[in-house]
mmCIF file of N, CA and C in Angstrom:
data_model
loop_
_atom_site.group_PDB
_atom_site.id
_atom_site.type_symbol
_atom_site.label_atom_id
_atom_site.label_comp_id
_atom_site.label_asym_id
_atom_site.label_seq_id
_atom_site.Cartn_x
_atom_site.Cartn_y
_atom_site.Cartn_z
ATOM 1 N N MET A 1 6.491 -12.423 14.471
ATOM 2 C CA MET A 1 5.992 -11.173 15.015
ATOM 3 C C MET A 1 6.613 -10.028 14.209
ATOM 4 N N ASN A 2 5.784 -9.090 13.756
ATOM 5 C CA ASN A 2 6.318 -7.990 12.953
ATOM 6 C C ASN A 2 6.590 -6.762 13.812
ATOM 7 N N ILE A 3 7.144 -5.726 13.196
ATOM 8 C CA ILE A 3 7.537 -4.508 13.922
ATOM 9 C C ILE A 3 6.353 -3.848 14.607
ATOM 10 N N ASN A 4 5.179 -3.872 13.977
ATOM 11 C CA ASN A 4 4.003 -3.251 14.585
ATOM 12 C C ASN A 4 3.625 -3.936 15.888
ATOM 13 N N HIS A 5 3.709 -5.271 15.915
ATOM 14 C CA HIS A 5 3.405 -5.991 17.141
ATOM 15 C C HIS A 5 4.434 -5.687 18.227
ATOM 16 N N LEU A 6 5.697 -5.603 17.843
ATOM 17 C CA LEU A 6 6.741 -5.296 18.820
ATOM 18 C C LEU A 6 6.566 -3.902 19.404
ATOM 19 N N VAL A 7 6.262 -2.936 18.554
ATOM 20 C CA VAL A 7 6.081 -1.566 19.035
ATOM 21 C C VAL A 7 4.854 -1.482 19.927
ATOM 22 N N ALA A 8 3.780 -2.148 19.545
ATOM 23 C CA ALA A 8 2.571 -2.139 20.365
ATOM 24 C C ALA A 8 2.833 -2.788 21.724
ATOM 25 N N ALA A 9 3.595 -3.873 21.738
ATOM 26 C CA ALA A 9 3.938 -4.522 23.002
ATOM 27 C C ALA A 9 4.784 -3.599 23.871
ATOM 28 N N SER A 10 5.700 -2.874 23.257
ATOM 29 C CA SER A 10 6.514 -1.911 24.000
ATOM 30 C C SER A 10 5.649 -0.815 24.589
ATOM 31 N N ALA A 11 4.694 -0.356 23.810
ATOM 32 C CA ALA A 11 3.796 0.696 24.294
ATOM 33 C C ALA A 11 2.970 0.191 25.468
ATOM 34 N N ALA A 12 2.487 -1.036 25.387
ATOM 35 C CA ALA A 12 1.707 -1.606 26.478
ATOM 36 C C ALA A 12 2.550 -1.731 27.741
ATOM 37 N N ALA A 13 3.795 -2.144 27.592
ATOM 38 C CA ALA A 13 4.687 -2.245 28.748
ATOM 39 C C ALA A 13 4.939 -0.870 29.356
ATOM 40 N N ALA A 14 5.114 0.116 28.507
ATOM 41 C CA ALA A 14 5.344 1.472 29.002
ATOM 42 C C ALA A 14 4.129 1.987 29.753
ATOM 43 N N LEU A 15 2.941 1.623 29.315
ATOM 44 C CA LEU A 15 1.726 2.032 30.012
ATOM 45 C C LEU A 15 1.757 1.562 31.460
ATOM 46 N N ALA A 16 2.169 0.325 31.650
ATOM 47 C CA ALA A 16 2.210 -0.226 32.995
ATOM 48 C C ALA A 16 3.254 0.467 33.856
ATOM 49 N N VAL A 17 4.365 0.860 33.282
ATOM 50 C CA VAL A 17 5.455 1.476 34.033
ATOM 51 C C VAL A 17 5.193 2.948 34.309
ATOM 52 N N ILE A 18 4.766 3.679 33.300
ATOM 53 C CA ILE A 18 4.622 5.126 33.434
ATOM 54 C C ILE A 18 3.401 5.499 34.252
ATOM 55 N N GLY A 19 2.291 4.821 34.037
ATOM 56 C CA GLY A 19 1.068 5.135 34.742
ATOM 57 C C GLY A 19 0.338 6.303 34.110
ATOM 58 N N PHE A 20 -0.863 6.562 34.593
ATOM 59 C CA PHE A 20 -1.744 7.559 33.986
ATOM 60 C C PHE A 20 -1.142 8.955 33.980
ATOM 61 N N THR A 21 -0.556 9.418 35.081
ATOM 62 C CA THR A 21 -0.011 10.770 35.147
ATOM 63 C C THR A 21 1.099 10.973 34.137
ATOM 64 N N GLY A 22 2.006 10.031 34.059
ATOM 65 C CA GLY A 22 3.088 10.135 33.089
ATOM 66 C C GLY A 22 2.574 10.161 31.668
ATOM 67 N N LEU A 23 1.528 9.405 31.401
ATOM 68 C CA LEU A 23 0.953 9.396 30.057
ATOM 69 C C LEU A 23 0.342 10.734 29.712
ATOM 70 N N ALA A 24 -0.356 11.318 30.655
ATOM 71 C CA ALA A 24 -0.955 12.623 30.395
ATOM 72 C C ALA A 24 0.127 13.648 30.097
ATOM 73 N N GLN A 25 1.229 13.599 30.848
ATOM 74 C CA GLN A 25 2.329 14.521 30.593
ATOM 75 C C GLN A 25 2.956 14.254 29.234
ATOM 76 N N ALA A 26 3.180 12.985 28.913
ATOM 77 C CA ALA A 26 3.780 12.650 27.618
ATOM 78 C C ALA A 26 2.894 13.130 26.483
ATOM 79 N N LYS A 27 1.587 12.960 26.640
ATOM 80 C CA LYS A 27 0.668 13.362 25.578
ATOM 81 C C LYS A 27 0.641 14.874 25.430
ATOM 82 N N SER A 28 0.642 15.600 26.533
ATOM 83 C CA SER A 28 0.519 17.052 26.430
ATOM 84 C C SER A 28 1.837 17.743 26.115
ATOM 85 N N GLN A 29 2.956 17.186 26.525
ATOM 86 C CA GLN A 29 4.239 17.860 26.359
ATOM 87 C C GLN A 29 4.995 17.464 25.102
ATOM 88 N N ALA A 30 4.943 16.210 24.739
ATOM 89 C CA ALA A 30 5.894 15.693 23.763
ATOM 90 C C ALA A 30 5.569 16.017 22.314
ATOM 91 N N PHE A 31 4.343 16.368 22.022
ATOM 92 C CA PHE A 31 3.973 16.465 20.622
ATOM 93 C C PHE A 31 3.146 17.691 20.302
ATOM 94 N N ALA A 32 3.806 18.721 19.896
ATOM 95 C CA ALA A 32 3.110 19.866 19.324
ATOM 96 C C ALA A 32 2.868 19.547 17.858
ATOM 97 N N ALA A 33 2.000 20.313 17.241
ATOM 98 C CA ALA A 33 1.774 20.114 15.800
ATOM 99 C C ALA A 33 3.100 20.285 15.077
ATOM 100 N N THR A 34 3.350 19.417 14.151
ATOM 101 C CA THR A 34 4.634 19.436 13.465
ATOM 102 C C THR A 34 4.489 19.953 12.051
ATOM 103 N N ALA A 35 5.484 20.679 11.595
ATOM 104 C CA ALA A 35 5.451 21.244 10.250
ATOM 105 C C ALA A 35 6.046 20.293 9.229
ATOM 106 N N GLN A 36 6.685 19.228 9.674
ATOM 107 C CA GLN A 36 7.348 18.303 8.754
ATOM 108 C C GLN A 36 6.373 17.207 8.328
ATOM 109 N N PRO A 37 6.013 17.178 7.032
ATOM 110 C CA PRO A 37 5.025 16.203 6.577
ATOM 111 C C PRO A 37 5.398 14.753 6.880
ATOM 112 N N ASN A 38 6.666 14.367 6.710
ATOM 113 C CA ASN A 38 7.036 12.975 6.964
ATOM 114 C C ASN A 38 6.869 12.601 8.427
ATOM 115 N N GLU A 39 7.101 13.555 9.320
ATOM 116 C CA GLU A 39 6.886 13.276 10.735
ATOM 117 C C GLU A 39 5.395 13.080 11.001
ATOM 118 N N SER A 40 4.573 13.915 10.397
ATOM 119 C CA SER A 40 3.124 13.755 10.548
ATOM 120 C C SER A 40 2.657 12.417 9.997
ATOM 121 N N VAL A 41 3.232 11.988 8.888
ATOM 122 C CA VAL A 41 2.877 10.688 8.305
ATOM 123 C C VAL A 41 3.192 9.579 9.302
ATOM 124 N N TRP A 42 4.380 9.611 9.885
ATOM 125 C CA TRP A 42 4.765 8.554 10.818
ATOM 126 C C TRP A 42 3.900 8.588 12.072
ATOM 127 N N HIS A 43 3.605 9.776 12.575
ATOM 128 C CA HIS A 43 2.769 9.894 13.768
ATOM 129 C C HIS A 43 1.342 9.425 13.472
ATOM 130 N N LEU A 44 0.836 9.745 12.292
ATOM 131 C CA LEU A 44 -0.490 9.269 11.896
ATOM 132 C C LEU A 44 -0.503 7.744 11.848
ATOM 133 N N ARG A 45 0.534 7.148 11.260
ATOM 134 C CA ARG A 45 0.622 5.692 11.209
ATOM 135 C C ARG A 45 0.627 5.092 12.611
ATOM 136 N N ALA A 46 1.349 5.710 13.520
ATOM 137 C CA ALA A 46 1.399 5.200 14.893
ATOM 138 C C ALA A 46 0.022 5.262 15.549
ATOM 139 N N GLY A 47 -0.663 6.383 15.391
ATOM 140 C CA GLY A 47 -2.002 6.510 15.965
ATOM 141 C C GLY A 47 -2.968 5.485 15.401
ATOM 142 N N LEU A 48 -2.893 5.275 14.100
ATOM 143 C CA LEU A 48 -3.774 4.290 13.474
ATOM 144 C C LEU A 48 -3.382 2.868 13.855
ATOM 145 N N ASN A 49 -2.091 2.632 14.129
ATOM 146 C CA ASN A 49 -1.654 1.322 14.612
ATOM 147 C C ASN A 49 -2.272 1.029 15.973
ATOM 148 N N VAL A 50 -2.222 2.009 16.873
ATOM 149 C CA VAL A 50 -2.845 1.839 18.189
ATOM 150 C C VAL A 50 -4.340 1.583 18.018
ATOM 151 N N ALA A 51 -4.978 2.349 17.144
ATOM 152 C CA ALA A 51 -6.411 2.165 16.911
ATOM 153 C C ALA A 51 -6.709 0.776 16.346
ATOM 154 N N ALA A 52 -5.893 0.312 15.418
ATOM 155 C CA ALA A 52 -6.114 -1.006 14.818
ATOM 156 C C ALA A 52 -6.041 -2.111 15.865
ATOM 157 N N LEU A 53 -5.172 -1.934 16.845
ATOM 158 C CA LEU A 53 -5.014 -2.941 17.891
ATOM 159 C C LEU A 53 -6.052 -2.814 18.997
ATOM 160 N N SER A 54 -6.530 -1.607 19.255
ATOM 161 C CA SER A 54 -7.414 -1.404 20.402
ATOM 162 C C SER A 54 -8.882 -1.201 20.045
ATOM 163 N N CYS A 55 -9.193 -0.896 18.816
ATOM 164 C CA CYS A 55 -10.584 -0.623 18.438
ATOM 165 C C CYS A 55 -11.271 -1.913 18.011
ATOM 166 N N ARG A 56 -11.691 -2.636 19.007
ATOM 167 C CA ARG A 56 -12.380 -3.909 18.804
ATOM 168 C C ARG A 56 -13.451 -4.026 19.867
ATOM 169 N N GLY A 57 -14.488 -4.718 19.561
ATOM 170 C CA GLY A 57 -15.510 -4.967 20.559
ATOM 171 C C GLY A 57 -16.685 -4.017 20.436
ATOM 172 N N SER A 58 -17.579 -4.149 21.350
ATOM 173 C CA SER A 58 -18.841 -3.419 21.341
ATOM 174 C C SER A 58 -18.644 -1.911 21.373
ATOM 175 N N GLY A 59 -19.298 -1.229 20.459
ATOM 176 C CA GLY A 59 -19.275 0.229 20.439
ATOM 177 C C GLY A 59 -18.036 0.842 19.829
ATOM 178 N N ARG A 60 -17.149 0.031 19.315
ATOM 179 C CA ARG A 60 -15.907 0.556 18.737
ATOM 180 C C ARG A 60 -15.790 0.127 17.281
ATOM 181 N N GLU A 61 -15.637 1.101 16.413
ATOM 182 C CA GLU A 61 -15.469 0.786 14.997
ATOM 183 C C GLU A 61 -14.112 0.135 14.770
ATOM 184 N N LYS A 62 -14.092 -0.892 13.955
ATOM 185 C CA LYS A 62 -12.844 -1.585 13.647
ATOM 186 C C LYS A 62 -12.001 -0.743 12.689
ATOM 187 N N VAL A 63 -10.720 -0.666 12.980
ATOM 188 C CA VAL A 63 -9.784 0.109 12.175
ATOM 189 C C VAL A 63 -8.810 -0.814 11.443
ATOM 190 N N ALA A 64 -8.626 -2.022 11.942
ATOM 191 C CA ALA A 64 -7.593 -2.925 11.424
ATOM 192 C C ALA A 64 -7.662 -3.174 9.913
ATOM 193 N N PRO A 65 -8.827 -3.410 9.321
ATOM 194 C CA PRO A 65 -8.831 -3.666 7.867
ATOM 195 C C PRO A 65 -8.307 -2.480 7.044
ATOM 196 N N ALA A 66 -8.759 -1.277 7.367
ATOM 197 C CA ALA A 66 -8.282 -0.092 6.630
ATOM 198 C C ALA A 66 -6.808 0.166 6.933
ATOM 199 N N TYR A 67 -6.387 -0.070 8.174
ATOM 200 C CA TYR A 67 -4.982 0.127 8.537
ATOM 201 C C TYR A 67 -4.085 -0.818 7.732
ATOM 202 N N SER A 68 -4.515 -2.053 7.587
ATOM 203 C CA SER A 68 -3.745 -3.017 6.796
ATOM 204 C C SER A 68 -3.620 -2.557 5.343
ATOM 205 N N ARG A 69 -4.708 -2.058 4.784
ATOM 206 C CA ARG A 69 -4.657 -1.539 3.408
ATOM 207 C C ARG A 69 -3.738 -0.326 3.323
ATOM 208 N N LEU A 70 -3.755 0.522 4.348
ATOM 209 C CA LEU A 70 -2.886 1.703 4.394
ATOM 210 C C LEU A 70 -1.417 1.289 4.357
ATOM 211 N N LEU A 71 -1.060 0.276 5.137
ATOM 212 C CA LEU A 71 0.327 -0.199 5.166
ATOM 213 C C LEU A 71 0.779 -0.673 3.794
ATOM 214 N N ASN A 72 -0.083 -1.350 3.101
ATOM 215 C CA ASN A 72 0.268 -1.850 1.767
ATOM 216 C C ASN A 72 0.312 -0.733 0.735
ATOM 217 N N ARG A 73 -0.687 0.119 0.726
ATOM 218 C CA ARG A 73 -0.771 1.167 -0.296
ATOM 219 C C ARG A 73 0.353 2.187 -0.170
ATOM 220 N N HIS A 74 0.718 2.531 1.066
ATOM 221 C CA HIS A 74 1.684 3.609 1.299
ATOM 222 C C HIS A 74 3.015 3.092 1.845
ATOM 223 N N ARG A 75 3.361 1.874 1.486
ATOM 224 C CA ARG A 75 4.577 1.219 1.986
ATOM 225 C C ARG A 75 5.828 2.088 1.808
ATOM 226 N N THR A 76 6.026 2.658 0.638
ATOM 227 C CA THR A 76 7.229 3.448 0.356
ATOM 228 C C THR A 76 7.242 4.736 1.164
ATOM 229 N N LEU A 77 6.110 5.424 1.222
ATOM 230 C CA LEU A 77 6.015 6.658 2.008
ATOM 231 C C LEU A 77 6.277 6.378 3.483
ATOM 232 N N LEU A 78 5.707 5.313 4.015
ATOM 233 C CA LEU A 78 5.905 4.973 5.423
ATOM 234 C C LEU A 78 7.359 4.606 5.708
ATOM 235 N N ALA A 79 7.985 3.884 4.811
ATOM 236 C CA ALA A 79 9.395 3.520 4.998
ATOM 237 C C ALA A 79 10.283 4.757 5.004
ATOM 238 N N SER A 80 10.036 5.688 4.103
ATOM 239 C CA SER A 80 10.863 6.904 4.075
ATOM 240 C C SER A 80 10.584 7.776 5.293
ATOM 241 N N SER A 81 9.344 7.806 5.754
ATOM 242 C CA SER A 81 9.010 8.579 6.956
ATOM 243 C C SER A 81 9.712 8.007 8.176
ATOM 244 N N TYR A 82 9.741 6.680 8.278
ATOM 245 C CA TYR A 82 10.424 6.046 9.397
ATOM 246 C C TYR A 82 11.927 6.295 9.339
ATOM 247 N N ALA A 83 12.502 6.232 8.158
ATOM 248 C CA ALA A 83 13.942 6.497 8.017
ATOM 249 C C ALA A 83 14.272 7.913 8.486
ATOM 250 N N LEU A 84 13.426 8.867 8.161
ATOM 251 C CA LEU A 84 13.645 10.241 8.632
ATOM 252 C C LEU A 84 13.496 10.342 10.146
ATOM 253 N N GLU A 85 12.543 9.606 10.721
ATOM 254 C CA GLU A 85 12.394 9.584 12.178
ATOM 255 C C GLU A 85 13.654 9.019 12.831
ATOM 256 N N GLN A 86 14.212 7.961 12.237
ATOM 257 C CA GLN A 86 15.440 7.375 12.772
ATOM 258 C C GLN A 86 16.570 8.392 12.760
ATOM 259 N N ARG A 87 16.729 9.092 11.655
ATOM 260 C CA ARG A 87 17.795 10.101 11.569
ATOM 261 C C ARG A 87 17.539 11.255 12.532
ATOM 262 N N ARG A 88 16.313 11.672 12.622
ATOM 263 C CA ARG A 88 15.975 12.826 13.465
ATOM 264 C C ARG A 88 16.210 12.532 14.946
ATOM 265 N N HIS A 89 15.828 11.351 15.397
ATOM 266 C CA HIS A 89 15.878 11.047 16.832
ATOM 267 C C HIS A 89 17.106 10.255 17.250
ATOM 268 N N GLY A 90 17.788 9.625 16.309
ATOM 269 C CA GLY A 90 19.011 8.904 16.636
ATOM 270 C C GLY A 90 18.835 7.942 17.788
ATOM 271 N N SER A 91 19.706 8.070 18.788
ATOM 272 C CA SER A 91 19.664 7.155 19.927
ATOM 273 C C SER A 91 18.431 7.367 20.797
ATOM 274 N N GLY A 92 17.711 8.456 20.604
ATOM 275 C CA GLY A 92 16.487 8.717 21.360
ATOM 276 C C GLY A 92 15.229 8.179 20.689
ATOM 277 N N LEU A 93 15.405 7.402 19.614
ATOM 278 C CA LEU A 93 14.243 6.919 18.862
ATOM 279 C C LEU A 93 13.325 6.045 19.713
ATOM 280 N N ASP A 94 13.883 5.136 20.511
ATOM 281 C CA ASP A 94 13.035 4.260 21.326
ATOM 282 C C ASP A 94 12.173 5.068 22.284
ATOM 283 N N ARG A 95 12.773 6.040 22.915
ATOM 284 C CA ARG A 95 12.007 6.878 23.843
ATOM 285 C C ARG A 95 10.920 7.642 23.089
ATOM 286 N N HIS A 96 11.288 8.206 21.945
ATOM 287 C CA HIS A 96 10.312 8.940 21.141
ATOM 288 C C HIS A 96 9.153 8.027 20.733
ATOM 289 N N GLN A 97 9.468 6.811 20.283
ATOM 290 C CA GLN A 97 8.426 5.875 19.863
ATOM 291 C C GLN A 97 7.512 5.520 21.033
ATOM 292 N N THR A 98 8.085 5.318 22.212
ATOM 293 C CA THR A 98 7.273 5.014 23.387
ATOM 294 C C THR A 98 6.324 6.161 23.684
ATOM 295 N N GLN A 99 6.839 7.387 23.667
ATOM 296 C CA GLN A 99 5.981 8.548 23.906
ATOM 297 C C GLN A 99 4.909 8.662 22.831
ATOM 298 N N LEU A 100 5.285 8.401 21.612
ATOM 299 C CA LEU A 100 4.348 8.488 20.499
ATOM 300 C C LEU A 100 3.199 7.497 20.675
ATOM 301 N N TYR A 101 3.513 6.258 20.997
ATOM 302 C CA TYR A 101 2.458 5.266 21.197
ATOM 303 C C TYR A 101 1.637 5.575 22.440
ATOM 304 N N ASN A 102 2.274 6.044 23.486
ATOM 305 C CA ASN A 102 1.538 6.405 24.693
ATOM 306 C C ASN A 102 0.554 7.536 24.418
ATOM 307 N N ARG A 103 0.920 8.395 23.514
ATOM 308 C CA ARG A 103 0.069 9.526 23.131
ATOM 309 C C ARG A 103 -1.312 9.039 22.702
ATOM 310 N N PHE A 104 -1.380 7.912 22.048
ATOM 311 C CA PHE A 104 -2.648 7.402 21.522
ATOM 312 C C PHE A 104 -3.256 6.285 22.369
ATOM 313 N N ALA A 105 -2.473 5.686 23.245
ATOM 314 C CA ALA A 105 -2.908 4.468 23.930
ATOM 315 C C ALA A 105 -3.993 4.695 24.973
ATOM 316 N N LEU A 106 -4.023 5.851 25.579
ATOM 317 C CA LEU A 106 -5.002 6.098 26.636
ATOM 318 C C LEU A 106 -5.930 7.209 26.179
ATOM 319 N N GLN A 107 -7.136 6.845 25.853
ATOM 320 C CA GLN A 107 -8.112 7.797 25.337
ATOM 321 C C GLN A 107 -9.216 8.021 26.361
ATOM 322 N N ARG A 108 -9.645 9.257 26.498
ATOM 323 C CA ARG A 108 -10.780 9.554 27.384
ATOM 324 C C ARG A 108 -12.058 8.914 26.847
ATOM 325 N N SER A 109 -12.211 8.921 25.542
ATOM 326 C CA SER A 109 -13.387 8.325 24.914
ATOM 327 C C SER A 109 -12.929 7.363 23.814
ATOM 328 N N PRO A 110 -12.701 6.106 24.180
ATOM 329 C CA PRO A 110 -12.256 5.143 23.173
ATOM 330 C C PRO A 110 -13.217 5.034 21.985
ATOM 331 N N GLU A 111 -14.508 5.116 22.245
ATOM 332 C CA GLU A 111 -15.476 5.014 21.154
ATOM 333 C C GLU A 111 -15.296 6.152 20.156
ATOM 334 N N ARG A 112 -15.112 7.364 20.648
ATOM 335 C CA ARG A 112 -14.919 8.519 19.763
ATOM 336 C C ARG A 112 -13.586 8.401 19.018
ATOM 337 N N PHE A 113 -12.536 7.989 19.730
ATOM 338 C CA PHE A 113 -11.233 7.783 19.098
ATOM 339 C C PHE A 113 -11.346 6.755 17.975
ATOM 340 N N CYS A 114 -12.015 5.650 18.244
ATOM 341 C CA CYS A 114 -12.134 4.590 17.241
ATOM 342 C C CYS A 114 -12.942 5.054 16.033
ATOM 343 N N ALA A 115 -14.015 5.780 16.267
ATOM 344 C CA ALA A 115 -14.820 6.281 15.147
ATOM 345 C C ALA A 115 -14.006 7.245 14.293
ATOM 346 N N SER A 116 -13.275 8.147 14.945
ATOM 347 C CA SER A 116 -12.437 9.095 14.204
ATOM 348 C C SER A 116 -11.324 8.373 13.461
ATOM 349 N N ALA A 117 -10.688 7.425 14.133
ATOM 350 C CA ALA A 117 -9.584 6.686 13.509
ATOM 351 C C ALA A 117 -10.073 5.870 12.313
ATOM 352 N N ALA A 118 -11.248 5.274 12.416
ATOM 353 C CA ALA A 118 -11.792 4.500 11.294
ATOM 354 C C ALA A 118 -12.026 5.404 10.090
ATOM 355 N N ASP A 119 -12.579 6.580 10.333
ATOM 356 C CA ASP A 119 -12.821 7.532 9.246
ATOM 357 C C ASP A 119 -11.505 8.015 8.634
ATOM 358 N N VAL A 120 -10.550 8.354 9.490
ATOM 359 C CA VAL A 120 -9.243 8.829 9.021
ATOM 360 C C VAL A 120 -8.526 7.738 8.226
ATOM 361 N N ALA A 121 -8.564 6.508 8.715
ATOM 362 C CA ALA A 121 -7.902 5.405 8.004
ATOM 363 C C ALA A 121 -8.520 5.204 6.623
ATOM 364 N N ASP A 122 -9.842 5.257 6.554
ATOM 365 C CA ASP A 122 -10.506 5.124 5.246
ATOM 366 C C ASP A 122 -10.096 6.245 4.300
ATOM 367 N N GLN A 123 -10.027 7.467 4.820
ATOM 368 C CA GLN A 123 -9.614 8.593 3.978
ATOM 369 C C GLN A 123 -8.168 8.437 3.523
ATOM 370 N N ALA A 124 -7.295 8.037 4.433
ATOM 371 C CA ALA A 124 -5.876 7.887 4.101
ATOM 372 C C ALA A 124 -5.669 6.822 3.028
ATOM 373 N N VAL A 125 -6.425 5.744 3.091
ATOM 374 C CA VAL A 125 -6.312 4.680 2.098
ATOM 375 C C VAL A 125 -6.771 5.169 0.729
ATOM 376 N N SER A 126 -7.728 6.082 0.705
ATOM 377 C CA SER A 126 -8.258 6.551 -0.579
ATOM 378 C C SER A 126 -7.332 7.550 -1.273
ATOM 379 N N MET A 127 -6.325 8.051 -0.558
ATOM 380 C CA MET A 127 -5.398 9.040 -1.120
ATOM 381 C C MET A 127 -4.194 8.354 -1.749
ATOM 382 N N ASP A 128 -3.586 9.033 -2.722
ATOM 383 C CA ASP A 128 -2.283 8.558 -3.173
ATOM 384 C C ASP A 128 -1.251 9.050 -2.157
ATOM 385 N N SER A 129 -0.032 8.568 -2.250
ATOM 386 C CA SER A 129 0.974 8.878 -1.227
ATOM 387 C C SER A 129 1.328 10.356 -1.154
ATOM 388 N N SER A 130 1.350 11.049 -2.279
ATOM 389 C CA SER A 130 1.667 12.483 -2.220
ATOM 390 C C SER A 130 0.551 13.248 -1.521
ATOM 391 N N ALA A 131 -0.699 12.861 -1.737
ATOM 392 C CA ALA A 131 -1.815 13.512 -1.045
ATOM 393 C C ALA A 131 -1.784 13.187 0.445
ATOM 394 N N LEU A 132 -1.443 11.951 0.790
ATOM 395 C CA LEU A 132 -1.352 11.589 2.201
ATOM 396 C C LEU A 132 -0.261 12.398 2.889
ATOM 397 N N ALA A 133 0.891 12.520 2.260
ATOM 398 C CA ALA A 133 1.982 13.310 2.844
ATOM 399 C C ALA A 133 1.535 14.752 3.068
ATOM 400 N N LYS A 134 0.810 15.295 2.130
ATOM 401 C CA LYS A 134 0.343 16.679 2.224
ATOM 402 C C LYS A 134 -0.722 16.852 3.308
ATOM 403 N N ASN A 135 -1.577 15.856 3.484
ATOM 404 C CA ASN A 135 -2.718 15.968 4.393
ATOM 405 C C ASN A 135 -2.540 15.254 5.727
ATOM 406 N N ALA A 136 -1.389 14.657 5.963
ATOM 407 C CA ALA A 136 -1.183 13.874 7.186
ATOM 408 C C ALA A 136 -1.389 14.696 8.451
ATOM 409 N N GLY A 137 -0.927 15.934 8.456
ATOM 410 C CA GLY A 137 -1.077 16.775 9.644
ATOM 411 C C GLY A 137 -2.531 17.006 10.011
ATOM 412 N N SER A 138 -3.366 17.304 9.022
ATOM 413 C CA SER A 138 -4.781 17.540 9.319
ATOM 414 C C SER A 138 -5.485 16.241 9.711
ATOM 415 N N LEU A 139 -5.113 15.129 9.089
ATOM 416 C CA LEU A 139 -5.685 13.841 9.485
ATOM 417 C C LEU A 139 -5.263 13.484 10.906
ATOM 418 N N LEU A 140 -4.009 13.726 11.213
ATOM 419 C CA LEU A 140 -3.488 13.449 12.553
ATOM 420 C C LEU A 140 -4.249 14.236 13.614
ATOM 421 N N SER A 141 -4.558 15.487 13.327
ATOM 422 C CA SER A 141 -5.255 16.323 14.313
ATOM 423 C C SER A 141 -6.637 15.771 14.652
ATOM 424 N N ARG A 142 -7.207 14.968 13.785
ATOM 425 C CA ARG A 142 -8.532 14.406 14.032
ATOM 426 C C ARG A 142 -8.507 13.215 14.980
ATOM 427 N N ILE A 143 -7.353 12.596 15.158
ATOM 428 C CA ILE A 143 -7.266 11.466 16.097
ATOM 429 C C ILE A 143 -6.407 11.789 17.307
ATOM 430 N N ASP A 144 -5.838 12.937 17.334
ATOM 431 C CA ASP A 144 -4.927 13.338 18.404
ATOM 432 C C ASP A 144 -5.682 13.822 19.626
#
């Protein structure tokens, strides 16, 4: 089991514990637009991870193939973004990660989220890492 599966499992467990009201609060309170490109990169990766795991079935565009390519193409950028998240949040990283995944886990319109995430993932894969770092905030806003 890799880190993405573990984080997704943690997010699913948090969904059961926090419930809908807590999720709405976490989504609206915890994440304002961020000016730090590496933070946007990590948040974009988290959103696309949720989409890759949940966008399956009728009426939902698959995100997993593009997400897998994104992980491979931008491996170094993602690793450095995560390292900065670790330093920034310290002992609060687990809580931050839970809130981050919860932010994307409950969508009012899963079909719209999946369509947007599929488009964003395809665009992110087509960029080099410096372009992704520069554009992560605007890409993130499309799935947020």
